[in-house]
């Protein structure tokens, strides 16, 4: 739930040397060995003829069967060739096709069109992302609640505006809570703090989670320090504690690449080292985005 933790909070947490990585980036394909390359299927493919991991860039035209073409999001098979496809609502000729097209909804007249009003939709095609809710068989506009009207933690729920929702506060009242940008925003909401996944309630305040909060090896991984950044943790089996990782020496050939969110690679001299070049994950330039299914079929 709590995605954004303030950068300022992160910087405070990083005064000690810790390994930080950015999950929005990945190692340049050419730096990877075959095993790591296989884990980078979204961007890289192993070229068996010259034993090298290569970035690939496929366009719809490269998909020569209808099955592969139609499995790719932005491609469509058209009389024997695979073409680029940017669907509009009018392409949604069935409810299922319509629901797959961004910003298009299947209405009561069995037409696919941009959003009009909640009442124009049947209950089973009620557009939740447009603040419509289906109840007793009809689709109607969401009714915003009044948080203060709820008197128990169990009934304190729902949205009271498009940007805030009800949360049970420490003074045992139901309050409106807007977007949470830092754990300290939850100082008066202990249960929300605890259930946020990235904050911990300690004493009288809600603070960002730390490596040392983890009490099991499996829970000792990384701490989210920003929208896409993480600080790595390391487990000590001698003391049974989790601490900030000072380096990546505890990582192995099997977990180096994945545990560093694809920022480090297993080197030829058997060390987990930072990649020389990182590439933005969404920098697919002119390549179509293909699922693993399509790629595995292409390699085979
Ligand atoms: C594999 O590498 C060779 C040599 O660099 C190249 O000619 C070939 O096109 C590559 N294969 C693919 C599928 O990219
Ligand atoms: C459904 O969408 C079509 C196309 O925009 C429109 O002509 C029709 O009036 C809509 N039906 C309802 C119930 O809103
Ligand atoms: C938190 O609760 C305390 C005591 O009820 C109150 O004085 C304070 O203003 C509250 N803080 C926020 C941010 O709502
Ligand atoms: C929240 O977590 C703290 C620390 O683990 C615990 O002491 C407290 O009881 C929890 N409170 C709630 C409401 O879950």
Short mmCIF file of C-alpha atoms and ligand atoms in Angstrom, two decimals, residues 190-191 194 200-202, ligand 4:
data_model
loop_
_atom_site.label_atom_id
_atom_site.label_comp_id
_atom_site.label_asym_id
_atom_site.label_seq_id
_atom_site.Cartn_x
_atom_site.Cartn_y
_atom_site.Cartn_z
CA UNK A 190 -0.77 2.28 14.30
CA UNK A 191 -2.65 -0.49 12.55
CA UNK A 194 1.88 -2.02 10.71
CA UNK A 200 6.95 -0.23 11.45
CA UNK A 201 5.37 1.25 14.55
CA UNK A 202 7.87 1.78 17.32
C1 LIG B 4 2.11 -2.83 15.52
O1 LIG B 4 3.40 -3.39 15.58
C2 LIG B 4 4.04 -3.19 16.83
C3 LIG B 4 5.47 -3.67 16.70
O2 LIG B 4 5.55 -4.94 16.09
C4 LIG B 4 3.27 -3.95 17.91
O3 LIG B 4 3.86 -3.73 19.15
C5 LIG B 4 1.84 -3.42 17.92
O4 LIG B 4 1.06 -4.18 18.82
C6 LIG B 4 1.21 -3.47 16.55
N1 LIG B 4 -0.07 -2.75 16.62
C7 LIG B 4 -1.12 -3.08 15.89
C8 LIG B 4 -2.35 -2.29 16.09
O5 LIG B 4 -1.09 -3.98 15.07
#
